[in-house]
Coordinates of C-alpha atoms and ligand atoms in Angstrom, one line a residue:
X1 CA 2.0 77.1 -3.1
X2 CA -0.7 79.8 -4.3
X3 CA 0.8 83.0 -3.8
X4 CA -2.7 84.9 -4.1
X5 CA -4.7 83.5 -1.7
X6 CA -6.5 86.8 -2.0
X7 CA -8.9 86.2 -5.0
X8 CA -10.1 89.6 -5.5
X9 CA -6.9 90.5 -6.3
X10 CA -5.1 90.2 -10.0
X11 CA -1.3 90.1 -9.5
X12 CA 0.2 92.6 -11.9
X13 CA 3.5 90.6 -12.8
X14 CA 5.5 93.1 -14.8
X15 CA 7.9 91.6 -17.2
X16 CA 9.8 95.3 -18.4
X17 CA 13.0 94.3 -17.4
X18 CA 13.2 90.9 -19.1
X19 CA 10.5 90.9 -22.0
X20 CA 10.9 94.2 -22.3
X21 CA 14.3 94.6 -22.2
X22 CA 14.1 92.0 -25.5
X23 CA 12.6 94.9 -27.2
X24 CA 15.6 95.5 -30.1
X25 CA 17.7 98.4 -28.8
X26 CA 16.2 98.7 -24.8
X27 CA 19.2 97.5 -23.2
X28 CA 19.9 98.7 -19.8
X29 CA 22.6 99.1 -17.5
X30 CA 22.3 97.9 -13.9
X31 CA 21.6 101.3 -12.3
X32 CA 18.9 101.8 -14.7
X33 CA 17.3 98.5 -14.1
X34 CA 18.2 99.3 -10.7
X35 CA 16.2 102.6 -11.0
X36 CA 13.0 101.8 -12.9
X37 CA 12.4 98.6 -10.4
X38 CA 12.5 100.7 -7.4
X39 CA 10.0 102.7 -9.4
X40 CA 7.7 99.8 -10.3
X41 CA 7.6 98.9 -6.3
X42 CA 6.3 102.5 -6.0
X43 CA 4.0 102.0 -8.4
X44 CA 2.7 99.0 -6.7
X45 CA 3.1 96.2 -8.9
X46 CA 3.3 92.9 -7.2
X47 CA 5.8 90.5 -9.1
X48 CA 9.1 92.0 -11.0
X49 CA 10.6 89.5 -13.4
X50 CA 14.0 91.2 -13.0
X51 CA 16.2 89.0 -16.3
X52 CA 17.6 85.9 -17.2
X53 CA 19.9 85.3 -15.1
X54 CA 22.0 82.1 -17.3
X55 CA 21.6 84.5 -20.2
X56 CA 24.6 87.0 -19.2
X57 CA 26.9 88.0 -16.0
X58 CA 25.3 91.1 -16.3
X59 CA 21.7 89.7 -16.7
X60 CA 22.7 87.5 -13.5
X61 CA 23.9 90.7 -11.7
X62 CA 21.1 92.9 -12.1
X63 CA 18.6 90.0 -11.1
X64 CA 20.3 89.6 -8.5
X65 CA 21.1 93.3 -7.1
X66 CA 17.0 94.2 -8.2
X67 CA 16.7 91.3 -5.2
X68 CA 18.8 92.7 -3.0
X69 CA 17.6 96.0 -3.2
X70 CA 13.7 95.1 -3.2
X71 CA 11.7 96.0 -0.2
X72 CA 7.6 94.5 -1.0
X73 CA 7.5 92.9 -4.7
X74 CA 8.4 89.6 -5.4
X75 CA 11.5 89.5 -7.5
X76 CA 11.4 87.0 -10.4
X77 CA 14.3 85.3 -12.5
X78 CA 13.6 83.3 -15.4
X79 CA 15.5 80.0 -17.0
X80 CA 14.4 77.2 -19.3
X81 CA 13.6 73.9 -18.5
X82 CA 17.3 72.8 -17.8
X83 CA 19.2 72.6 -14.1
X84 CA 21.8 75.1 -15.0
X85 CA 19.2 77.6 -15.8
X86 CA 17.5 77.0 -12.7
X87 CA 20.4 77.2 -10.6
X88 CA 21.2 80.6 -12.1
X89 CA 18.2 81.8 -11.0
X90 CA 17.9 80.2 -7.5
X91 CA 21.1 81.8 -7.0
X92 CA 20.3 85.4 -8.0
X93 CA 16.7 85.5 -6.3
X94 CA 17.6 84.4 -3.0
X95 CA 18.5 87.9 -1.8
X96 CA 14.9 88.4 -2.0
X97 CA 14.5 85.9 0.5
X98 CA 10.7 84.2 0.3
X99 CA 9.6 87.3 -1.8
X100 CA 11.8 85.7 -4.4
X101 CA 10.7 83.4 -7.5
X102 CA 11.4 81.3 -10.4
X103 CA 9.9 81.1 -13.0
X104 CA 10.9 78.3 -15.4
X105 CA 9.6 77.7 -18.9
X106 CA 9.4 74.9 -21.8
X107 CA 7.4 75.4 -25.3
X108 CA 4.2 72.7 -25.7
X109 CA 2.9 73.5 -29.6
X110 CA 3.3 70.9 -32.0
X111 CA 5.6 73.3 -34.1
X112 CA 7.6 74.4 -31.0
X113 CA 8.1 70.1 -30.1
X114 CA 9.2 69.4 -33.7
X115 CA 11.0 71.7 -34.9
X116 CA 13.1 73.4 -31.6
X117 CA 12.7 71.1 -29.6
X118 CA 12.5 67.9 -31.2
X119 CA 10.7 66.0 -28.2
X120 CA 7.8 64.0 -28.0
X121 CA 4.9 65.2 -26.0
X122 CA 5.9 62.9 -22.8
X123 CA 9.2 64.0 -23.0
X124 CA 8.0 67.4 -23.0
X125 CA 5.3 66.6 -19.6
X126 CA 8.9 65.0 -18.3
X127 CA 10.9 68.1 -18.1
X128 CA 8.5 69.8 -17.2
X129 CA 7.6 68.5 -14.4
X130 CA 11.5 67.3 -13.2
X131 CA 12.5 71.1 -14.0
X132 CA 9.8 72.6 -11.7
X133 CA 10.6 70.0 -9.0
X134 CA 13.7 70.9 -9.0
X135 CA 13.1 74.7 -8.9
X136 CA 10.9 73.7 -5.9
X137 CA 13.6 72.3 -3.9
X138 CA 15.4 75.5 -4.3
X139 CA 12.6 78.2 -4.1
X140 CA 9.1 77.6 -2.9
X141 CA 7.7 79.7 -4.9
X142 CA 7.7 78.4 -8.7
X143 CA 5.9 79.5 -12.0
X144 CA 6.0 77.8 -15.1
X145 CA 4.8 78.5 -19.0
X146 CA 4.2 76.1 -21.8
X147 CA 5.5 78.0 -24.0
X148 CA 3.3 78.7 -27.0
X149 CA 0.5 77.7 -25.1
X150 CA -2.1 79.5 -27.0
X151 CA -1.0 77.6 -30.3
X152 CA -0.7 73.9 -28.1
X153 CA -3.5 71.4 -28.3
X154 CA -5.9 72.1 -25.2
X155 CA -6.3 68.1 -24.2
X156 CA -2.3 68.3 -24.2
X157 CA -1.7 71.7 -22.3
X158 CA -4.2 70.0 -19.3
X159 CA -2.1 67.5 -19.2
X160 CA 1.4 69.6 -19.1
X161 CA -0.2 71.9 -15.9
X162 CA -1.7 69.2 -14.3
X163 CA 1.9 68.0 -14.4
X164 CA 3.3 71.3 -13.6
X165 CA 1.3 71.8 -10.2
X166 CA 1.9 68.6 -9.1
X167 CA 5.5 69.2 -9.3
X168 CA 5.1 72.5 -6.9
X169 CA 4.3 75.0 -9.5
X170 CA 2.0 77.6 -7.9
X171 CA 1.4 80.1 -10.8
X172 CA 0.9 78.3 -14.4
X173 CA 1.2 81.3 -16.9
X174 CA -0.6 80.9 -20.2
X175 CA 1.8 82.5 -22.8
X176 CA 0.3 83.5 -26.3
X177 CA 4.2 83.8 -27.1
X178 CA 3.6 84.7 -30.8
X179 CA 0.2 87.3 -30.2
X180 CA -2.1 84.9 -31.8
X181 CA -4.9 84.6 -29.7
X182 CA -8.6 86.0 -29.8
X183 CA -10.5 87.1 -26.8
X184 CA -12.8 84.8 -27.0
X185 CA -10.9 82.3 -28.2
X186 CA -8.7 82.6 -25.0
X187 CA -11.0 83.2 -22.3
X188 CA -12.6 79.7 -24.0
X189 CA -9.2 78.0 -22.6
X190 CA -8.8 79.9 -19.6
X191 CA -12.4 78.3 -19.1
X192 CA -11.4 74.8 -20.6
X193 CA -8.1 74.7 -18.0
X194 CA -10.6 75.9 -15.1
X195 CA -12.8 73.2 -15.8
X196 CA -10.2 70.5 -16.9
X197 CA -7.6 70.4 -14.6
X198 CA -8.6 68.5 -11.5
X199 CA -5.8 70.6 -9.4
X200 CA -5.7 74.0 -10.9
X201 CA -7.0 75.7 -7.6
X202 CA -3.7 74.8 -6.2
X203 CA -2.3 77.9 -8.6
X204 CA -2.7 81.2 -9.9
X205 CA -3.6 81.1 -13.7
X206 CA -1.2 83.8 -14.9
X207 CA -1.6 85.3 -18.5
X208 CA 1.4 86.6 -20.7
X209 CA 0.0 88.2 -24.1
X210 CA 2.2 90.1 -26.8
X211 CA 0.6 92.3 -29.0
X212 CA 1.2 91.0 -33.0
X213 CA -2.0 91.6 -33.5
X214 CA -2.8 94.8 -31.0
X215 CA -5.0 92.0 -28.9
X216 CA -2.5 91.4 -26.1
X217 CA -4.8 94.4 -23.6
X218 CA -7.8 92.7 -25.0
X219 CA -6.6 89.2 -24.6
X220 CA -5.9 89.7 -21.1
X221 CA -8.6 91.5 -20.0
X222 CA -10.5 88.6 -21.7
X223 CA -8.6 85.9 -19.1
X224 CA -9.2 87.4 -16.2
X225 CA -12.7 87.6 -16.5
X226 CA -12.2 84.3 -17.5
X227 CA -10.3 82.9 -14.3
X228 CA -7.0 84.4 -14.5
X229 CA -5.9 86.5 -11.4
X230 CA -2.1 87.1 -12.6
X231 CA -1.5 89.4 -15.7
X232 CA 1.8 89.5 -17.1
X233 CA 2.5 93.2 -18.9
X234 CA 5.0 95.5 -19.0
X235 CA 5.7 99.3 -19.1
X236 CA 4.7 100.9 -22.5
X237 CA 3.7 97.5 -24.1
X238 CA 7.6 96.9 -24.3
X239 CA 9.0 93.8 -25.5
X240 CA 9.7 90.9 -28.2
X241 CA 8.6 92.4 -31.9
X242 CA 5.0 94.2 -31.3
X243 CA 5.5 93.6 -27.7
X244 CA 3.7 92.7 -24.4
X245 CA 0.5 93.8 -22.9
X246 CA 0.7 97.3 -21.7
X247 CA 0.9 97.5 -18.2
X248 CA -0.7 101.3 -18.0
X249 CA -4.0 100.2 -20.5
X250 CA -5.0 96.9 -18.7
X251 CA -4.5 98.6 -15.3
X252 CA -7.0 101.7 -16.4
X253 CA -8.8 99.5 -18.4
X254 CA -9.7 97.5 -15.1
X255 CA -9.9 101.0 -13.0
X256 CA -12.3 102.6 -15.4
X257 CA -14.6 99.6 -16.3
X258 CA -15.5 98.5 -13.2
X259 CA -18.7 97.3 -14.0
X260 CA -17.1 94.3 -16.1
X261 CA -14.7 93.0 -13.2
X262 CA -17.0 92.7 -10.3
X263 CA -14.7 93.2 -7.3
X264 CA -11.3 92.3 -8.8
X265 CA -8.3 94.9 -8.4
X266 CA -5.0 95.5 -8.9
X267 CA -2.6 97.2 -6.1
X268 CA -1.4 99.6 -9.3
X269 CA -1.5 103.1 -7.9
X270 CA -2.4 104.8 -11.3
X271 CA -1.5 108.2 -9.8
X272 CA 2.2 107.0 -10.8
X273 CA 2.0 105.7 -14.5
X274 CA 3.0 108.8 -16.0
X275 CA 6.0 109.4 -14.4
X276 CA 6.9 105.7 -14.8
X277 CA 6.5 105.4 -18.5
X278 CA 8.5 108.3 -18.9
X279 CA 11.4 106.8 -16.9
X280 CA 11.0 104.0 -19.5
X281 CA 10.9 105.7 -22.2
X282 CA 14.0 108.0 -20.9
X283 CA 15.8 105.3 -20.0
X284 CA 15.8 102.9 -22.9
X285 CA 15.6 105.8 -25.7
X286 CA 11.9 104.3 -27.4
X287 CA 10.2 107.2 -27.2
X288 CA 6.1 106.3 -27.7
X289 CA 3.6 107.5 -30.2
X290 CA 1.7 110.9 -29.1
X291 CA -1.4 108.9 -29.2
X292 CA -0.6 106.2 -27.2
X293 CA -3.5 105.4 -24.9
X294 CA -3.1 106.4 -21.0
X295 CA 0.2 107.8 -21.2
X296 CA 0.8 109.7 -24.8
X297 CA 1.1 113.0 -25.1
X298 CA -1.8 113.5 -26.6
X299 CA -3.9 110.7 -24.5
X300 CA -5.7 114.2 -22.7
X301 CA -5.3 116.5 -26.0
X302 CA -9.0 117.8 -26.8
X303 CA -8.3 119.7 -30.4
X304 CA -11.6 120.3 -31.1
X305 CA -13.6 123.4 -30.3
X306 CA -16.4 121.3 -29.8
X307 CA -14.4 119.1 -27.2
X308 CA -12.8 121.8 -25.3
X309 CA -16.1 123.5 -24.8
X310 CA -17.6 120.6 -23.1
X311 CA -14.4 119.4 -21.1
X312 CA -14.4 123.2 -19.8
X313 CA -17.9 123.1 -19.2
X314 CA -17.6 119.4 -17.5
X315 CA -14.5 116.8 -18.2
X316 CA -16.7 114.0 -18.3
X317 CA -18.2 115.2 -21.6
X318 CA -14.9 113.8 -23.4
X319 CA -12.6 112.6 -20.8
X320 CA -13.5 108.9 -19.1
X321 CA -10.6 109.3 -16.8
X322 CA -8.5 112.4 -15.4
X323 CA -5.1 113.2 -16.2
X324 CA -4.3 113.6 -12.9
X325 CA -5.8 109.5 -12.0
X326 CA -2.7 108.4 -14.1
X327 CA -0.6 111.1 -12.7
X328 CA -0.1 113.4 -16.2
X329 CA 1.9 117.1 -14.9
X330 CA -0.2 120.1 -15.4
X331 CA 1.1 121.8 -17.6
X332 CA 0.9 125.6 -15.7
X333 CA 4.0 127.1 -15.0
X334 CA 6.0 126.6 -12.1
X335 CA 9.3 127.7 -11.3
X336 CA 11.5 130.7 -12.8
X337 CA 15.0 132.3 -12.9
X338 CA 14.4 133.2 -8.7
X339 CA 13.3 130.1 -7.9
X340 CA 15.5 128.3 -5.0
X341 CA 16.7 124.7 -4.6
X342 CA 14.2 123.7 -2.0
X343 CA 11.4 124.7 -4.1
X344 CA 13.3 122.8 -7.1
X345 CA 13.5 120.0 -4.5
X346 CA 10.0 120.1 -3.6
X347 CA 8.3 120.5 -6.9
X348 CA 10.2 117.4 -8.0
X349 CA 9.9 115.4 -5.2
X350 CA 5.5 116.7 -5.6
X351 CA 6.3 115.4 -9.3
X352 CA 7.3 111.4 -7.8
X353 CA 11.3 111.9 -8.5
X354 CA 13.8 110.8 -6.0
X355 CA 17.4 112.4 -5.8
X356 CA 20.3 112.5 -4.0
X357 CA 22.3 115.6 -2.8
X358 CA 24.9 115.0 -5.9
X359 CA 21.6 114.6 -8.3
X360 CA 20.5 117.9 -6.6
X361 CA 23.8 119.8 -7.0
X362 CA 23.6 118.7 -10.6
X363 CA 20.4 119.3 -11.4
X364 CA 19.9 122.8 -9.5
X365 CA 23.1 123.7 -12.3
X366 CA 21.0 122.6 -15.2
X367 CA 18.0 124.5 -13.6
X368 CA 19.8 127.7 -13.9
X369 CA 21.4 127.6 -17.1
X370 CA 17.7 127.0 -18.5
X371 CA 16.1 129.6 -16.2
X372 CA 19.0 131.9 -17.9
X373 CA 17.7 130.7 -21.6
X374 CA 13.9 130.2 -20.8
X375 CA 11.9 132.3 -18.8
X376 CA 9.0 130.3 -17.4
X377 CA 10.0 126.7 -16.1
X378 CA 6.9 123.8 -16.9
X379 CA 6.3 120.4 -15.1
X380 CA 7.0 119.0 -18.6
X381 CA 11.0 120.8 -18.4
X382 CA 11.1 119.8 -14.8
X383 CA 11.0 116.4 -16.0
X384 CA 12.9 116.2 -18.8
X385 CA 15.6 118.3 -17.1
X386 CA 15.5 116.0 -14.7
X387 CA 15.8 112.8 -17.0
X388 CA 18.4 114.2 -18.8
X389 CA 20.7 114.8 -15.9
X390 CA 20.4 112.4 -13.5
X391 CA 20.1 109.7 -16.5
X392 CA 22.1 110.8 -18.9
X393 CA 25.1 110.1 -17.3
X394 CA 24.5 106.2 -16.3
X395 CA 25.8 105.1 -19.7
X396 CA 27.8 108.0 -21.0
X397 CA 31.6 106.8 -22.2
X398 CA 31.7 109.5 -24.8
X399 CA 30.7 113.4 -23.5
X400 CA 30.5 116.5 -26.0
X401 CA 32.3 119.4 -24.6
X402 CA 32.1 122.0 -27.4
X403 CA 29.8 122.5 -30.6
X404 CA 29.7 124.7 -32.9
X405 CA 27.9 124.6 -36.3
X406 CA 27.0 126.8 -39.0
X407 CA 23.9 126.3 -42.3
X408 CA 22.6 128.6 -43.9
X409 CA 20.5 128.5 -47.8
X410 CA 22.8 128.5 -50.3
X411 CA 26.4 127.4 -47.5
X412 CA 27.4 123.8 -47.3
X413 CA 26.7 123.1 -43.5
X414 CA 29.8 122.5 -41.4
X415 CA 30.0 121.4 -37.2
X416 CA 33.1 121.2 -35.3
X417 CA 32.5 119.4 -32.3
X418 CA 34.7 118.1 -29.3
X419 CA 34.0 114.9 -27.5
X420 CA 35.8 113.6 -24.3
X421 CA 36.1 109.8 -23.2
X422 CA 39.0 108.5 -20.2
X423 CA 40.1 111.9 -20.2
X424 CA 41.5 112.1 -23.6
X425 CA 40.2 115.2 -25.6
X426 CA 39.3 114.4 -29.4
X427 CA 38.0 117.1 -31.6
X428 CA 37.0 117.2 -35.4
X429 CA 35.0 119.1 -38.1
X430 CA 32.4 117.6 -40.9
X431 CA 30.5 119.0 -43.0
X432 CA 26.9 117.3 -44.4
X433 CA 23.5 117.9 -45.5
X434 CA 22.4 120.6 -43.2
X435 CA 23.7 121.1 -39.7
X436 CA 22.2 117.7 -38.0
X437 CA 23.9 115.8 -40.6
X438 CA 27.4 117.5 -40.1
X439 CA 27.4 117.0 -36.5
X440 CA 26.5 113.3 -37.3
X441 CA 29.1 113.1 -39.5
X442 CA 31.7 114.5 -37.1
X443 CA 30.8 112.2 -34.4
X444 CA 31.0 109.4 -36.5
X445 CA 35.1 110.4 -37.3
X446 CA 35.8 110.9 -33.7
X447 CA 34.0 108.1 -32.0
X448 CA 35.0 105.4 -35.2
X449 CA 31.3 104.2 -36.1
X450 CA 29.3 104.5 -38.7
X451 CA 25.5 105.1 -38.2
X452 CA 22.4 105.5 -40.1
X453 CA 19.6 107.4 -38.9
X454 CA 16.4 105.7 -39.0
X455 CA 14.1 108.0 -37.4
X456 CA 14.1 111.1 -36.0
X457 CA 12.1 112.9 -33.6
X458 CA 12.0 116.4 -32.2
X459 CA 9.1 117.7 -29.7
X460 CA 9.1 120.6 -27.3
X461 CA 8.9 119.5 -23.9
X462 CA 6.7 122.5 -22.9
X463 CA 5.4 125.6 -24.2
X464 CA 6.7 129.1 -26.3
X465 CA 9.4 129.4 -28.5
X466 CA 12.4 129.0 -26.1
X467 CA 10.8 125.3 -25.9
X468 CA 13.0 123.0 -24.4
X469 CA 13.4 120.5 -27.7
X470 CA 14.0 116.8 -27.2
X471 CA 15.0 114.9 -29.7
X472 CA 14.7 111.0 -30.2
X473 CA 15.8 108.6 -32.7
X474 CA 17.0 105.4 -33.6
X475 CA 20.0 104.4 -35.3
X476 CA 21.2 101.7 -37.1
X477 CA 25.4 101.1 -36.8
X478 CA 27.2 99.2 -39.3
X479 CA 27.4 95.6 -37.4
X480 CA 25.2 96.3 -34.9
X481 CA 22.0 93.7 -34.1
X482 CA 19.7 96.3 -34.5
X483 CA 18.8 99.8 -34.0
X484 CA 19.2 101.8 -31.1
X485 CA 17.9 104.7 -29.7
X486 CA 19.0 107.9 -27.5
X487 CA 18.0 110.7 -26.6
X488 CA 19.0 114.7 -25.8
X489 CA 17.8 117.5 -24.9
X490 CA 18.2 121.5 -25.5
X491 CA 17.0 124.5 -26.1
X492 CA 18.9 124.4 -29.3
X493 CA 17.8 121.5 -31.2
X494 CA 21.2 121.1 -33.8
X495 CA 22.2 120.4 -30.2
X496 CA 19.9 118.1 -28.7
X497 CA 20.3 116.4 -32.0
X498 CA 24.1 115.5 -31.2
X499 CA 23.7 114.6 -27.5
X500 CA 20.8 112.4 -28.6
X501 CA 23.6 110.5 -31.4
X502 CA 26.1 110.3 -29.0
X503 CA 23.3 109.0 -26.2
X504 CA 23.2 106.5 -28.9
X505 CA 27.1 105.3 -29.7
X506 CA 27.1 105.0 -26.1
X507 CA 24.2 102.8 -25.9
X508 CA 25.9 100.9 -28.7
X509 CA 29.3 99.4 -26.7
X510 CA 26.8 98.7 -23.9
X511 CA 24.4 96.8 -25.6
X512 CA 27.3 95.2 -27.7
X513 CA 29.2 94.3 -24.0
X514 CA 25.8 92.7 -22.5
X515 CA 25.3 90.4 -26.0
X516 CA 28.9 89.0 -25.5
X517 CA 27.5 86.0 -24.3
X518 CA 24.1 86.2 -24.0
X519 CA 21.6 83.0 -24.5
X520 CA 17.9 83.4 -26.2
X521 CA 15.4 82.5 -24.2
Ligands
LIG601 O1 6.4 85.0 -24.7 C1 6.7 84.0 -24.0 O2 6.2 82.9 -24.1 C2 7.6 84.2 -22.9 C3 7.8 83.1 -21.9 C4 9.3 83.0 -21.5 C5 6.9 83.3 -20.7 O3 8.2 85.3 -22.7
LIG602 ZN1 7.0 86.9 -23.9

């Protein structure tokens, strides 16, 4: 089966849950996963590769509830070349019903056959071709990767998709798994595969690029104009090492150059790529560059004199798309001390954020303890209020009920702090180098870890000096696999500073719970 029968069209395929949830430290808890799929079906992507399912109950789980609770997008499940895999995943797409998928994969490069997998090459076209047959028996709608495909010898990869569609396969994704490729070098065997594989109109040539090299936007782009009509990406180029193709940039990228993709389009509605990046970024602590293209904060920063006079005078003198197109808040202000629920309500709900009546009773409370601390209220607060609350407490274990801390030039800084979990009340004192540094220290003693601070963040969320601060960083806990990341946020920032630690030893038993078992794919 060829899912796109619509050739105009490039399938965005978004891969944030499972490649990008193999970013070190992005774990995420079911209602999160839960959360940011609903928001990519908003945002109009067409495929969501929702996990693993073999890898880990949990992974299995949240495949399977993202099915469940789908309404448009087809929901995805990957698993190797191997019947238990596949059975995984049959099982936790078929809530989806015929929107569901499976996407099954085996590496092809020399280096992948000798030394992981130890096959010859017709073993390799073997399983392949059993492992998608039998996926096909179970779901009739079946991608498959050569793994490595970039690095694998053209004559041979022919051979493997020929295979492949044969079997039932009707998307054939072209990984460059280790961000090798060159755009011309790839769009060269996008063309070869076009032109030597006597079936491959019976599928959708997919693309998966990672970015080692910062080509994996280029790479892509490269393909389709090549032949490819399915772009695998994800959310703020999330995933394994550099990561994947950016989801935001290839989109635009497409949007705003036209003129090189004739009439092909994606169903992406770019007004809601903002506020979807920032759910990603909330959600898995990795807070992105200001510079990042389409989405940093800085993406529609003009500095210059020069610039600002000619954006004022006409945007297009420096800008090649709006903020607005990509759906960036204005930053006037908005709301204040008086302000009601319903226009609370309503400015969010303008802004793309859903909530329910507890999320609004919660959130109107942090509204007005601001509006008591800050007098003018910005899109930019609005949001991260809103992250902060209706997020923050999906993966809280441990919550700080009390702070106190005290620095000063020539005093050794000190922090008392109180921290709850399962209703037992814990409290301590530290002192350190400066006040960050004792509060760290204290909720090291309390919560038992030990954790390094790797980097450290602080931006205000809007404007003046009652700025709402957020604070990221990434730690790295004694044991741990690798760092993690969290997040708070206050008007006092030796404050935002410990919610955005303990955001982080919280993060730390959950990641640690969801690797208890856990497979590599
Ligand atoms: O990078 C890769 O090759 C993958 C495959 C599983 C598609 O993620
Ligand atoms: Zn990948």
């Amino acid at each position: 089966m060829n899912p796109n029968p619509d050739t105009e069209r490039v399938i965005i395929f978004d891969t944030t849950l499972r490649d990008g949830e193999q970013s070190p430290g992005a774990s995420m808890n079911l209602d999160e996963k839960l959360e940011i799929a609903r928001a990519l079906e908003q945002l109009g992507v067409d495929v969501i590769e929702a996990g693993f399912p073999i890898a880990s109950p949990g992974d299995f789980a949240a495949v399977e509830a993202v099915a469940k609770a789908s309404k448009r997008a087809r929901i995805c499940g990957l698993a190797r070349s191997l019947p238990k895999d596949i059975d995984a995943a049959a099982k936790a797409v078929a809530p989806a019903g015929d929107r569901g998928r499976i996407h099954v994969f085996l590496a092809t490069s020399a280096i992948h056959r000798q030394f992981k997998l130890n096959k010859a090459k017709d073993e390799i076209v073997k399983q392949a071709r059993e492992a998608v047959a039998y996926a096909h028996s179970l779901c009739a709608d079946v991608e498959f990767s050569p793994e490595d495909a970039s690095r694998t010898e053209p004559e041979f990869l022919a051979e493997v998709v020929q295979a492949v569609i044969e079997a039932g396969a009707g998307t054939v994704n072209i990984p460059d798994t280790v961000g090798y490729a060159y755009p011309d070098d790839f769009a060269k065997l996008i063309e070869y595969l076009n032109a030597h594989v006597p079936n491959i109109n019976d599928a959708v040539i997919s693309v998966h690029c990672h970015n080692d090299l910062g080509l994996a936007v280029a790479n892509s782009l490269a393909a389709v104009r090549a032949g490819a009509r399915q772009i695998e990406c994800t959310i703020n180029g999330l995933g394994e090492r550099a990561g994947n193709c950016a989801l935001e940039e290839v989109v635009m990228a497409m949007r705003v150059r036209k003129d090189q993709f004739g009439h092909l389009q994606t169903g992406v509605i770019s007004e809601h790529l903002y506020r979807t990046s920032r759910l990603v970024q909330s959600v898995t602590g990795l807070p992105l560059q200001r510079n990042k293209a389409i989405v940093g904060d800085n993406a529609f920063a003009h500095e210059s004199g020069i610039h600002q006079h000619g954006v004022i005078k006409n945007p297009e003198t420096y800008e090649i798309m709006t903020p607005q197109s990509v759906g960036v808040p204005t930053n006037n202000m908005v709301l204040g001390k008086h302000s009601g629920k319903a226009a609370l309500v309503g400015h969010l709900t303008t802004l793309g954020f859903e909530m329910s009546e507890e999320h609004t009773e919660r959130i109107m409370h942090a509204f007005k303890e601001l509006a008591d601390r800050k007098k003018e209220i910005y899109d930019g607060d609005l949001i991260a209020l809103y992250e902060a609350v209706v997020r923050g407490r999906t993966i809280s274990q441990w919550t700080m009920s009390y702070l106190h801390s005290a620095a000063g030039t020539s005093a050794v800084a000190t922090a008392t702090v109180r921290l709850e979990k399962d209703g037992e009340v814990h409290t301590d004192a530290a002192t350190g180098h400066g006040p960050v540094d004792a509060v760290i220290n204290c909720i090291d003693r309390i919560c038992g870890v030990e954790g390094k601070v790797e980097d450290y963040r602080l931006r205000a969320v809007s404007h003046g000096r009652d700025a709402l601060g957020e604070v990221s960083l990434r730690v790295q806990f004694t044991g741990a696999r690798s760092a993690i990341g969290g997040k708070g946020l206050s008007t006092d920032i030796i404050e935002a500073s410990a919610i955005a630690y303990l955001d982080a030893v919280n993060r730390l038993s959950f990641e640690q719970d969801r690797l208890q078992g856990a497979g590599e794919p």
